[in-house]
Short mmCIF file of C-alpha atoms in Angstrom, two decimals:
data_model
loop_
_atom_site.label_atom_id
_atom_site.label_comp_id
_atom_site.label_asym_id
_atom_site.label_seq_id
_atom_site.Cartn_x
_atom_site.Cartn_y
_atom_site.Cartn_z
CA MET A 11 29.01 -139.49 -7.67
CA THR A 12 32.48 -140.95 -6.94
CA ASP A 13 33.41 -143.12 -3.96
CA GLU A 14 36.63 -142.07 -2.26
CA GLY A 15 39.66 -144.11 -3.39
CA THR A 16 41.97 -145.94 -1.01
CA GLY A 17 45.29 -145.19 -2.72
CA PRO A 18 47.61 -147.25 -4.93
CA ILE A 19 47.64 -151.02 -4.59
CA ASP A 20 49.19 -153.78 -6.68
CA LEU A 21 46.65 -156.49 -7.48
CA SER A 22 49.02 -158.54 -9.63
CA PRO A 23 50.24 -160.95 -6.91
CA PHE A 24 46.79 -162.46 -6.43
CA ILE A 25 45.11 -162.09 -9.82
CA LYS A 26 46.33 -165.24 -11.54
CA ALA A 27 46.12 -166.64 -15.06
CA TYR A 28 42.62 -168.05 -14.57
CA ASP A 29 41.11 -166.51 -11.42
CA VAL A 30 41.59 -164.37 -8.32
CA ARG A 31 43.20 -166.17 -5.37
CA GLY A 32 44.64 -164.39 -2.33
CA LEU A 33 45.02 -164.11 1.43
CA VAL A 34 42.01 -162.73 3.27
CA GLY A 35 42.72 -159.40 4.95
CA SER A 36 46.17 -158.69 3.53
CA GLN A 37 45.38 -159.15 -0.18
CA LEU A 38 41.62 -159.56 -0.46
CA THR A 39 39.79 -156.85 1.47
CA ASP A 40 36.26 -155.45 1.19
CA ASP A 41 37.61 -152.43 -0.71
CA VAL A 42 39.50 -154.59 -3.18
CA VAL A 43 36.54 -156.90 -3.70
CA ARG A 44 34.14 -153.97 -4.18
CA ALA A 45 36.48 -152.54 -6.84
CA LEU A 46 36.64 -155.93 -8.55
CA GLY A 47 32.83 -156.03 -8.56
CA ALA A 48 32.63 -152.67 -10.31
CA ALA A 49 35.34 -153.72 -12.77
CA PHE A 50 33.59 -157.03 -13.52
CA ALA A 51 30.32 -155.18 -14.15
CA ASP A 52 32.11 -152.94 -16.65
CA GLU A 53 33.73 -155.91 -18.40
CA VAL A 54 30.63 -158.07 -18.86
CA GLY A 55 27.56 -155.86 -18.36
CA THR A 56 25.76 -152.67 -19.21
CA PRO A 57 23.42 -150.65 -16.99
CA GLY A 58 20.25 -152.67 -16.48
CA SER A 59 21.87 -156.04 -17.19
CA SER A 60 22.50 -158.73 -14.54
CA VAL A 61 25.27 -160.96 -13.18
CA VAL A 62 25.07 -164.10 -11.05
CA VAL A 63 27.02 -164.21 -7.77
CA GLY A 64 27.52 -167.32 -5.62
CA HIS A 65 29.83 -168.32 -2.79
CA ASP A 66 31.28 -171.26 -0.88
CA MET A 67 31.26 -171.96 2.87
CA ARG A 68 34.37 -169.96 3.84
CA ASP A 69 33.82 -167.54 6.70
CA SER A 70 34.91 -164.60 4.55
CA SER A 71 32.69 -165.43 1.57
CA PRO A 72 29.36 -163.82 2.59
CA GLY A 73 31.02 -160.51 3.45
CA PHE A 74 32.94 -160.51 0.20
CA VAL A 75 29.75 -161.20 -1.76
CA GLU A 76 28.16 -158.18 -0.11
CA ALA A 77 31.15 -155.96 -0.93
CA PHE A 78 31.36 -157.28 -4.51
CA SER A 79 27.64 -156.69 -5.02
CA ARG A 80 28.02 -153.08 -3.87
CA GLY A 81 30.60 -152.58 -6.59
CA VAL A 82 28.41 -154.21 -9.23
CA VAL A 83 25.26 -152.23 -8.44
CA ALA A 84 27.25 -148.98 -8.25
CA ARG A 85 27.86 -149.40 -11.97
CA GLY A 86 24.16 -149.93 -12.68
CA VAL A 87 24.21 -153.72 -13.04
CA ASP A 88 21.85 -156.01 -11.11
CA VAL A 89 23.00 -158.96 -8.99
CA VAL A 90 21.28 -162.35 -8.96
CA SER A 91 22.55 -163.86 -5.71
CA ILE A 92 22.35 -167.67 -5.60
CA GLY A 93 23.93 -167.95 -2.13
CA LEU A 94 25.82 -171.03 -0.96
CA CYS A 95 26.71 -173.19 -3.95
CA SER A 96 29.38 -175.23 -5.69
CA THR A 97 31.40 -173.66 -8.49
CA ASP A 98 29.69 -175.80 -11.10
CA GLU A 99 26.35 -174.55 -9.74
CA THR A 100 27.38 -171.05 -10.77
CA TYR A 101 28.26 -172.43 -14.21
CA PHE A 102 24.77 -173.95 -14.35
CA ALA A 103 23.19 -170.60 -13.42
CA SER A 104 25.39 -168.78 -15.93
CA GLY A 105 24.45 -171.24 -18.67
CA ARG A 106 20.76 -171.67 -17.88
CA LEU A 107 20.14 -167.93 -17.31
CA ASP A 108 22.67 -166.85 -19.98
CA LEU A 109 24.29 -164.41 -17.54
CA PRO A 110 27.87 -163.67 -16.49
CA ALA A 111 28.80 -165.10 -13.09
CA ALA A 112 31.24 -164.68 -10.22
CA MET A 113 31.94 -167.45 -7.71
CA PHE A 114 33.65 -166.68 -4.40
CA THR A 115 35.89 -169.60 -3.50
CA ALA A 116 39.53 -170.51 -3.07
CA SER A 117 38.75 -174.09 -4.09
CA HIS A 118 41.14 -176.45 -2.27
CA ASN A 119 43.29 -173.73 -0.66
CA PRO A 120 43.42 -173.35 3.16
CA ALA A 121 40.90 -171.29 5.13
CA THR A 122 43.14 -168.19 5.11
CA TYR A 123 42.52 -167.82 1.36
CA ASN A 124 39.58 -166.79 -0.77
CA GLY A 125 39.14 -165.91 -4.40
CA ILE A 126 36.84 -165.36 -7.37
CA LYS A 127 36.18 -167.45 -10.48
CA PHE A 128 34.66 -165.36 -13.27
CA SER A 129 32.51 -166.46 -16.22
CA ARG A 130 30.93 -164.68 -19.14
CA ALA A 131 27.34 -165.44 -20.08
CA GLY A 132 26.86 -169.09 -20.99
CA ALA A 133 29.54 -170.24 -18.50
CA GLN A 134 32.34 -169.15 -20.82
CA GLY A 135 35.66 -168.81 -18.99
CA ILE A 136 37.55 -165.57 -18.39
CA SER A 137 41.33 -165.88 -18.25
CA PHE A 138 44.02 -163.23 -17.95
CA ASP A 139 44.16 -162.95 -21.74
CA THR A 140 40.38 -162.81 -22.26
CA GLY A 141 39.29 -160.18 -19.75
CA LEU A 142 40.89 -160.78 -16.36
CA GLU A 143 43.74 -158.37 -17.07
CA SER A 144 41.20 -155.67 -17.96
CA ILE A 145 39.24 -156.39 -14.78
CA ARG A 146 42.45 -156.06 -12.76
CA ASP A 147 43.39 -152.75 -14.40
CA ARG A 148 39.92 -151.24 -13.95
CA ALA A 149 39.81 -152.37 -10.32
CA THR A 150 43.21 -150.75 -9.72
CA ARG A 151 41.94 -147.46 -11.10
CA TYR A 152 38.80 -147.67 -8.95
CA LEU A 153 40.92 -148.26 -5.86
CA GLU A 154 43.09 -145.26 -6.68
CA ASN A 155 40.38 -142.86 -7.83
CA GLY A 156 37.10 -144.19 -6.44
CA ILE A 157 34.18 -145.89 -8.18
CA ASP A 158 32.09 -143.74 -10.51
CA ALA A 159 28.56 -144.59 -9.40
CA VAL A 160 25.88 -144.30 -12.10
CA GLU A 161 22.71 -142.30 -11.56
CA THR A 162 20.48 -145.39 -11.39
CA PRO A 163 22.18 -148.16 -9.40
CA GLY A 164 21.46 -151.83 -9.88
CA VAL A 165 19.53 -153.98 -7.41
CA VAL A 166 20.30 -157.24 -5.63
CA GLY A 167 17.86 -160.15 -5.85
CA GLU A 168 18.02 -163.76 -4.69
CA ARG A 169 17.41 -167.00 -6.54
CA ASP A 170 17.76 -170.63 -5.46
CA VAL A 171 19.00 -172.83 -8.32
CA LEU A 172 19.98 -176.01 -6.44
CA ALA A 173 16.89 -178.06 -7.32
CA ASP A 174 17.07 -177.04 -10.98
CA TYR A 175 20.79 -177.85 -11.04
CA ALA A 176 20.21 -181.29 -9.54
CA GLY A 177 17.33 -182.01 -11.90
CA TYR A 178 19.36 -181.01 -14.95
CA LEU A 179 22.26 -183.32 -14.04
CA ARG A 180 19.81 -186.18 -13.58
CA GLU A 181 18.50 -185.51 -17.08
CA LEU A 182 22.04 -185.85 -18.46
CA VAL A 183 22.90 -189.08 -16.60
CA ASP A 184 20.03 -191.40 -15.67
CA LEU A 185 20.98 -193.48 -12.62
CA ARG A 186 17.55 -194.93 -11.91
CA GLY A 187 18.20 -198.27 -13.60
CA ILE A 188 21.65 -199.10 -12.21
CA ARG A 189 22.25 -201.89 -9.69
CA PRO A 190 22.31 -200.75 -6.04
CA LEU A 191 25.67 -199.25 -5.06
CA LYS A 192 27.10 -198.31 -1.69
CA VAL A 193 29.13 -195.11 -2.06
CA VAL A 194 31.24 -193.35 0.54
CA VAL A 195 31.48 -189.63 -0.21
CA ASP A 196 34.05 -187.34 1.42
CA ALA A 197 32.93 -183.74 0.99
CA GLY A 198 35.89 -182.41 2.97
CA ASN A 199 33.55 -179.94 4.76
CA GLY A 200 33.18 -178.27 1.38
CA MET A 201 30.27 -177.61 -0.95
CA GLY A 202 29.82 -181.27 -1.82
CA GLY A 203 28.06 -181.44 1.54
CA LEU A 204 25.27 -179.39 -0.05
CA THR A 205 25.24 -180.70 -3.63
CA VAL A 206 25.68 -184.46 -3.08
CA PRO A 207 22.44 -184.84 -1.02
CA ALA A 208 20.60 -182.81 -3.67
CA VAL A 209 21.89 -184.63 -6.75
CA LEU A 210 22.48 -188.17 -5.47
CA GLY A 211 19.95 -188.09 -2.63
CA GLY A 212 16.50 -186.66 -2.06
CA SER A 213 17.16 -183.31 -0.37
CA ALA A 214 16.13 -181.36 -3.48
CA GLY A 215 12.82 -183.19 -3.70
CA LEU A 216 13.92 -185.59 -6.45
CA PRO A 217 13.15 -189.35 -6.34
CA GLU A 218 15.57 -191.55 -4.43
CA LEU A 219 18.23 -193.35 -6.49
CA PRO A 220 19.57 -196.91 -5.94
CA LEU A 221 22.51 -195.43 -4.00
CA ASP A 222 23.41 -195.97 -0.36
CA ILE A 223 25.44 -192.85 0.43
CA VAL A 224 27.80 -193.00 3.41
CA PRO A 225 28.67 -189.35 4.21
CA LEU A 226 32.05 -188.13 5.43
CA TYR A 227 32.48 -184.51 6.53
CA PHE A 228 29.30 -183.13 4.96
CA GLU A 229 29.12 -180.29 7.52
CA LEU A 230 29.89 -177.02 5.71
CA ASP A 231 32.92 -175.58 7.50
CA GLY A 232 35.38 -173.23 5.83
CA THR A 233 38.00 -173.90 8.51
CA PHE A 234 38.35 -177.49 7.17
CA PRO A 235 38.60 -179.14 10.61
CA ASN A 236 39.15 -182.70 9.31
CA HIS A 237 41.57 -182.30 6.41
CA GLU A 238 42.30 -179.90 3.56
CA ALA A 239 39.68 -180.10 0.82
CA ASN A 240 42.31 -181.06 -1.75
CA PRO A 241 41.91 -184.71 -2.82
CA LEU A 242 44.86 -184.39 -5.20
CA ASP A 243 47.09 -184.75 -2.12
CA PRO A 244 47.06 -188.44 -1.10
CA ALA A 245 47.08 -187.44 2.59
CA ASN A 246 43.59 -186.00 2.19
CA ILE A 247 41.89 -189.19 0.95
CA VAL A 248 43.18 -191.49 3.72
CA ASP A 249 39.92 -191.25 5.67
CA LEU A 250 37.91 -192.01 2.54
CA GLN A 251 40.07 -195.01 1.68
CA ARG A 252 39.65 -196.41 5.18
CA ALA A 253 35.89 -195.81 5.19
CA VAL A 254 35.35 -197.52 1.83
CA VAL A 255 36.96 -200.70 3.14
CA GLU A 256 35.26 -200.53 6.54
CA HIS A 257 31.80 -200.12 5.02
CA GLY A 258 32.33 -202.64 2.24
CA ALA A 259 31.45 -199.92 -0.26
CA ASP A 260 31.56 -200.29 -4.03
CA LEU A 261 33.58 -197.09 -4.40
CA GLY A 262 34.38 -193.76 -2.80
CA LEU A 263 34.12 -190.20 -4.11
CA ALA A 264 36.11 -187.20 -2.85
CA PHE A 265 35.21 -183.61 -3.74
CA ASP A 266 37.41 -180.57 -3.36
CA GLY A 267 36.32 -177.43 -1.47
CA ASP A 268 34.12 -175.91 -4.16
CA ALA A 269 33.07 -179.36 -5.43
CA ASP A 270 34.00 -178.82 -9.06
CA ARG A 271 36.53 -181.69 -8.99
CA CYS A 272 35.84 -185.30 -8.06
CA PHE A 273 38.32 -188.09 -7.28
CA VAL A 274 37.49 -191.79 -7.14
CA VAL A 275 38.61 -194.60 -4.82
CA ASP A 276 37.92 -198.25 -5.68
CA GLU A 277 36.39 -200.90 -3.39
CA ARG A 278 39.84 -201.87 -2.09
CA GLY A 279 40.55 -198.29 -1.02
CA GLU A 280 42.96 -197.67 -3.90
CA ALA A 281 42.94 -194.32 -5.68
CA VAL A 282 41.75 -194.39 -9.30
CA THR A 283 43.79 -192.16 -11.59
CA PRO A 284 41.80 -189.24 -13.06
CA SER A 285 43.06 -190.30 -16.49
CA ALA A 286 41.10 -193.55 -16.13
CA ILE A 287 37.97 -191.59 -15.24
CA ALA A 288 38.59 -189.32 -18.24
CA ALA A 289 38.80 -192.35 -20.54
CA ILE A 290 35.65 -193.93 -19.06
CA VAL A 291 33.63 -190.73 -19.38
CA ALA A 292 35.04 -190.05 -22.86
CA LEU A 293 33.69 -193.39 -24.10
CA ARG A 294 30.26 -192.69 -22.65
CA SER A 295 30.20 -189.17 -24.11
CA ILE A 296 31.28 -190.40 -27.55
CA ALA A 297 28.61 -193.11 -27.54
CA ARG A 298 25.93 -190.60 -26.55
CA ALA A 299 26.99 -188.12 -29.23
CA LYS A 300 26.98 -190.80 -31.92
CA SER A 301 23.55 -192.04 -30.81
CA LEU A 302 22.30 -188.50 -31.44
CA GLY A 303 23.69 -188.50 -34.98
CA ASP A 304 27.07 -186.79 -34.50
CA ASP A 305 29.54 -188.44 -36.91
CA GLU A 306 32.47 -186.10 -36.23
CA VAL A 307 32.96 -186.31 -32.47
CA VAL A 308 35.82 -184.40 -30.85
CA VAL A 309 37.16 -185.04 -27.33
CA LEU A 310 39.83 -182.97 -25.57
CA HIS A 311 42.54 -184.18 -23.22
CA ASN A 312 45.32 -182.13 -21.69
CA LEU A 313 48.89 -183.08 -22.37
CA ILE A 314 49.57 -184.75 -19.01
CA THR A 315 46.73 -187.26 -19.17
CA SER A 316 47.72 -190.87 -19.80
CA ARG A 317 48.54 -191.87 -23.36
CA PHE A 318 45.66 -194.33 -22.96
CA VAL A 319 43.16 -191.44 -23.00
CA PRO A 320 43.74 -190.43 -26.65
CA GLU A 321 44.09 -194.11 -27.58
CA THR A 322 40.64 -194.74 -26.07
CA ILE A 323 39.12 -191.72 -27.82
CA GLU A 324 40.52 -192.74 -31.21
CA SER A 325 39.56 -196.40 -30.79
CA ALA A 326 35.95 -195.24 -30.35
CA GLY A 327 36.06 -193.43 -33.68
CA ALA A 328 36.41 -189.89 -32.31
CA VAL A 329 39.07 -187.23 -32.77
CA ALA A 330 41.41 -186.66 -29.82
CA VAL A 331 42.64 -183.07 -29.44
CA ARG A 332 45.59 -182.42 -27.11
CA THR A 333 45.48 -179.18 -25.11
CA ARG A 334 47.45 -177.19 -22.59
CA VAL A 335 46.65 -177.39 -18.88
CA GLY A 336 44.14 -174.89 -17.43
CA HIS A 337 40.37 -174.63 -17.11
CA SER A 338 39.89 -171.33 -18.96
CA LEU A 339 42.04 -172.54 -21.86
CA ILE A 340 40.11 -175.79 -22.12
CA LYS A 341 36.75 -174.01 -21.98
CA ASP A 342 37.90 -171.92 -24.94
CA GLU A 343 38.96 -175.10 -26.76
CA MET A 344 35.62 -176.76 -25.96
CA ALA A 345 33.87 -173.85 -27.65
CA SER A 346 36.17 -173.58 -30.66
CA THR A 347 36.28 -177.32 -31.45
CA GLY A 348 32.73 -178.24 -30.49
CA ALA A 349 34.14 -181.05 -28.34
CA VAL A 350 31.62 -183.22 -26.48
CA PHE A 351 33.96 -183.83 -23.54
CA GLY A 352 37.32 -182.76 -22.14
CA GLY A 353 39.41 -184.39 -19.43
CA GLU A 354 42.30 -183.12 -17.34
CA HIS A 355 44.58 -185.23 -15.16
CA SER A 356 43.80 -182.83 -12.29
CA ALA A 357 40.23 -184.24 -12.23
CA HIS A 358 38.56 -181.36 -14.06
CA TYR A 359 36.04 -182.77 -16.54
CA TYR A 360 34.27 -180.64 -19.15
CA PHE A 361 30.97 -181.35 -20.91
CA LYS A 362 29.43 -179.85 -24.04
CA GLU A 363 26.00 -180.46 -22.48
CA PHE A 364 27.11 -178.34 -19.52
CA TRP A 365 27.99 -175.29 -21.65
CA GLY A 366 31.55 -176.58 -22.05
CA ALA A 367 32.24 -176.02 -18.36
CA ASP A 368 33.75 -178.44 -15.85
CA ASN A 369 31.57 -180.45 -13.50
CA GLY A 370 32.96 -182.99 -11.04
CA MET A 371 29.49 -184.17 -10.03
CA LEU A 372 28.62 -185.03 -13.62
CA ALA A 373 31.85 -187.04 -13.96
CA ALA A 374 30.97 -188.87 -10.73
CA MET A 375 27.51 -189.69 -12.09
CA HIS A 376 28.99 -191.11 -15.31
CA THR A 377 31.30 -193.27 -13.21
CA LEU A 378 28.39 -194.52 -11.11
CA ALA A 379 26.38 -195.23 -14.26
CA GLU A 380 29.21 -197.20 -15.83
CA LEU A 381 29.93 -199.20 -12.68
CA GLY A 382 26.26 -199.79 -11.98
CA SER A 383 25.49 -201.06 -15.48
CA ASN A 384 27.19 -204.44 -14.85
CA ASP A 385 28.69 -206.56 -12.06
CA GLU A 386 32.30 -205.43 -12.58
CA THR A 387 34.14 -204.04 -9.53
CA MET A 388 35.57 -200.53 -9.56
CA SER A 389 39.11 -201.94 -9.32
CA ALA A 390 38.54 -204.13 -12.39
CA LEU A 391 36.98 -201.23 -14.30
CA SER A 392 39.89 -198.99 -13.32
CA ALA A 393 42.49 -201.60 -14.33
CA ARG A 394 41.04 -201.80 -17.86
CA PHE A 395 41.66 -198.08 -18.26
CA THR A 396 45.08 -197.93 -16.55
CA PRO A 397 47.39 -200.15 -18.62
CA TYR A 398 50.52 -198.03 -18.26
CA SER A 399 52.74 -196.91 -15.38
CA ALA A 400 52.72 -193.27 -14.27
CA SER A 401 54.75 -191.30 -11.74
CA GLY A 402 52.07 -188.87 -10.66
CA GLU A 403 53.03 -185.22 -10.42
CA ILE A 404 56.37 -184.60 -8.71
CA ASN A 405 57.33 -181.04 -7.74
CA SER A 406 60.91 -179.77 -7.46
CA THR A 407 62.09 -176.35 -6.33
CA VAL A 408 64.01 -174.79 -9.24
CA THR A 409 65.41 -171.27 -9.38
CA ASP A 410 66.61 -171.43 -13.01
CA VAL A 411 64.03 -173.13 -15.21
CA SER A 412 65.91 -172.39 -18.45
CA ALA A 413 69.03 -174.11 -17.17
CA ALA A 414 67.01 -177.18 -16.12
CA TYR A 415 65.38 -177.32 -19.55
CA ALA A 416 68.80 -177.09 -21.22
CA ARG A 417 70.12 -180.01 -19.17
CA ILE A 418 67.11 -182.11 -20.11
CA VAL A 419 67.39 -181.31 -23.82
CA ASP A 420 71.11 -182.10 -23.85
CA ALA A 421 70.57 -185.41 -22.06
CA PHE A 422 67.73 -186.64 -24.29
CA ALA A 423 68.58 -185.01 -27.64
CA SER A 424 69.61 -188.29 -29.30
CA THR A 425 66.82 -190.47 -27.91
CA ALA A 426 63.69 -188.31 -27.87
CA GLU A 427 61.48 -185.76 -29.59
CA PHE A 428 60.47 -182.46 -27.97
CA ASP A 429 57.51 -180.11 -28.05
CA GLU A 430 56.66 -176.98 -26.07
CA LEU A 431 52.86 -176.80 -26.23
CA ASP A 432 52.86 -176.44 -22.42
CA GLY A 433 56.20 -176.60 -20.68
CA LEU A 434 58.50 -179.20 -22.23
CA THR A 435 57.19 -182.59 -23.35
CA VAL A 436 59.80 -185.22 -24.18
CA THR A 437 58.75 -188.40 -26.01
CA GLY A 438 61.16 -191.28 -26.36
CA THR A 439 62.09 -192.42 -29.85
CA ARG A 440 60.70 -195.93 -29.56
CA LEU A 441 62.88 -198.86 -30.55
CA ALA A 442 61.25 -201.79 -32.32
CA ASP A 443 61.17 -203.93 -29.19
CA GLY A 444 61.41 -201.25 -26.50
CA PRO A 445 58.69 -199.83 -24.25
CA PHE A 446 57.35 -196.34 -24.93
CA TRP A 447 57.92 -193.48 -22.50
CA TRP A 448 57.27 -189.76 -22.26
CA PHE A 449 57.45 -187.01 -19.68
CA ASN A 450 56.41 -183.40 -19.27
CA VAL A 451 57.98 -180.68 -17.13
CA ARG A 452 56.05 -177.45 -16.54
CA PRO A 453 56.87 -174.45 -14.35
CA SER A 454 54.31 -173.43 -11.73
CA ASN A 455 52.49 -170.15 -12.34
CA THR A 456 52.82 -169.11 -8.72
CA GLU A 457 55.86 -170.84 -7.15
CA PRO A 458 59.51 -171.57 -8.10
CA LEU A 459 58.61 -175.17 -8.92
CA LEU A 460 58.96 -177.51 -11.86
CA ARG A 461 56.20 -180.09 -12.11
CA LEU A 462 57.20 -183.46 -13.58
CA ASN A 463 54.86 -186.14 -14.95
CA VAL A 464 56.25 -189.38 -16.39
CA GLU A 465 54.49 -192.29 -18.07
CA ALA A 466 55.88 -195.47 -19.61
CA GLU A 467 54.69 -198.80 -20.89
CA THR A 468 56.26 -200.61 -17.92
CA SER A 469 56.93 -199.66 -14.33
CA THR A 470 60.64 -200.41 -14.78
CA GLU A 471 60.92 -197.99 -17.69
CA MET A 472 58.88 -195.34 -15.87
CA THR A 473 61.18 -195.55 -12.84
CA ARG A 474 64.30 -195.32 -15.03
CA VAL A 475 63.07 -192.22 -16.84
CA ARG A 476 61.66 -190.58 -13.70
CA ASP A 477 64.92 -190.94 -11.77
CA ALA A 478 67.02 -189.71 -14.68
CA VAL A 479 64.89 -186.59 -15.17
CA LEU A 480 64.72 -185.78 -11.46
CA GLU A 481 68.51 -185.93 -11.27
CA LEU A 482 68.75 -183.43 -14.13
CA ILE A 483 66.12 -181.11 -12.62
CA ARG A 484 67.63 -181.14 -9.13
CA ARG A 485 71.30 -181.10 -10.09
#
């Protein structure tokens, strides 16, 4: 049996390097999603096997799950539907059940978007180079020619994994013995509104922890009525910063829409750089690995994290491995190196004990455990792990990236070294008494932008380098 095709369509504009992300209605439709379901089943399954499917709180997500599941079962593969969940909950289900998984979410993007994050069994990532291109091409053929339905279709079943997920995270980070902490949590109307009460509270039937949680925007609402669920934009953590000060809280946590990233605010309402969190969690992960007898500990960091991150890793007797930016790439590196932890400056944090996948909640729990183990304030803890001055990511519209690169190379050829692991990284040739500095420029995958990150030993040097590079980029 063959379903009738809908004619030619180009899926390339919304099937990205690491996931599917597009506009609902014009790019992502039920027909497209059903074809992607059939294509995913072909890529990761065989008739009689199963895949996990979960979704966030966006209005379009339940309908897309239904359409996707129709495509999967048409190819003879069963669906284990875990319903409303965070992205890292699907990684948990994929790892614990050893099944491929698909998560419907557009993460921090506005309500007009939706998307799919794919995993192979064991929460292993699927990027364009490791299966997503094949999924796209199969889905295109199914849209043009119809889906070949097998004689015995798969079935759809349901499974609730939230309590098991919460219990597993509590096994990895024990918060029972920490000092009492007051924590403001901004879920941004995203999936943190479901997972935070389960993991850090008692909604999943687990014992209460010494945490006084002050909730902000825990109501699941895919229209994001309060602010975009993108804590990377400083405008979206203003409410959290204000609430932390007003409530006299020890710290604040902000989750993005699908709750796989977590950002931290100190007791003064100041944002804590994700590089500091990466260094803090790296130390804890290294100590745990060594306590279990691992003498050759590896920790990953992407190339735009602070220089202090690899310095911290190496000072703890572990090996620091520098990687490109991107969650599927880092998951592959986690597997190939056996790393115990990986940190990105975008607040994605990866754990060997979580099948090498990223988990913002687990990073938040490590932060709470570290803060709660002594009387130090979050601002003091953060300051110890933020000794250098950074620009943050600065975006510039650039139509000719090659020309911008050429200007930069010409300007810094006599004073710096270059590498092209990911974009262009320029490291100053340090004088005996001069401060260090480095910067990275990377083109966006989806927009005509160059992204600049600068770090230096002093704020004066950072400002000098930042302004010089921006002038070259925007000339």
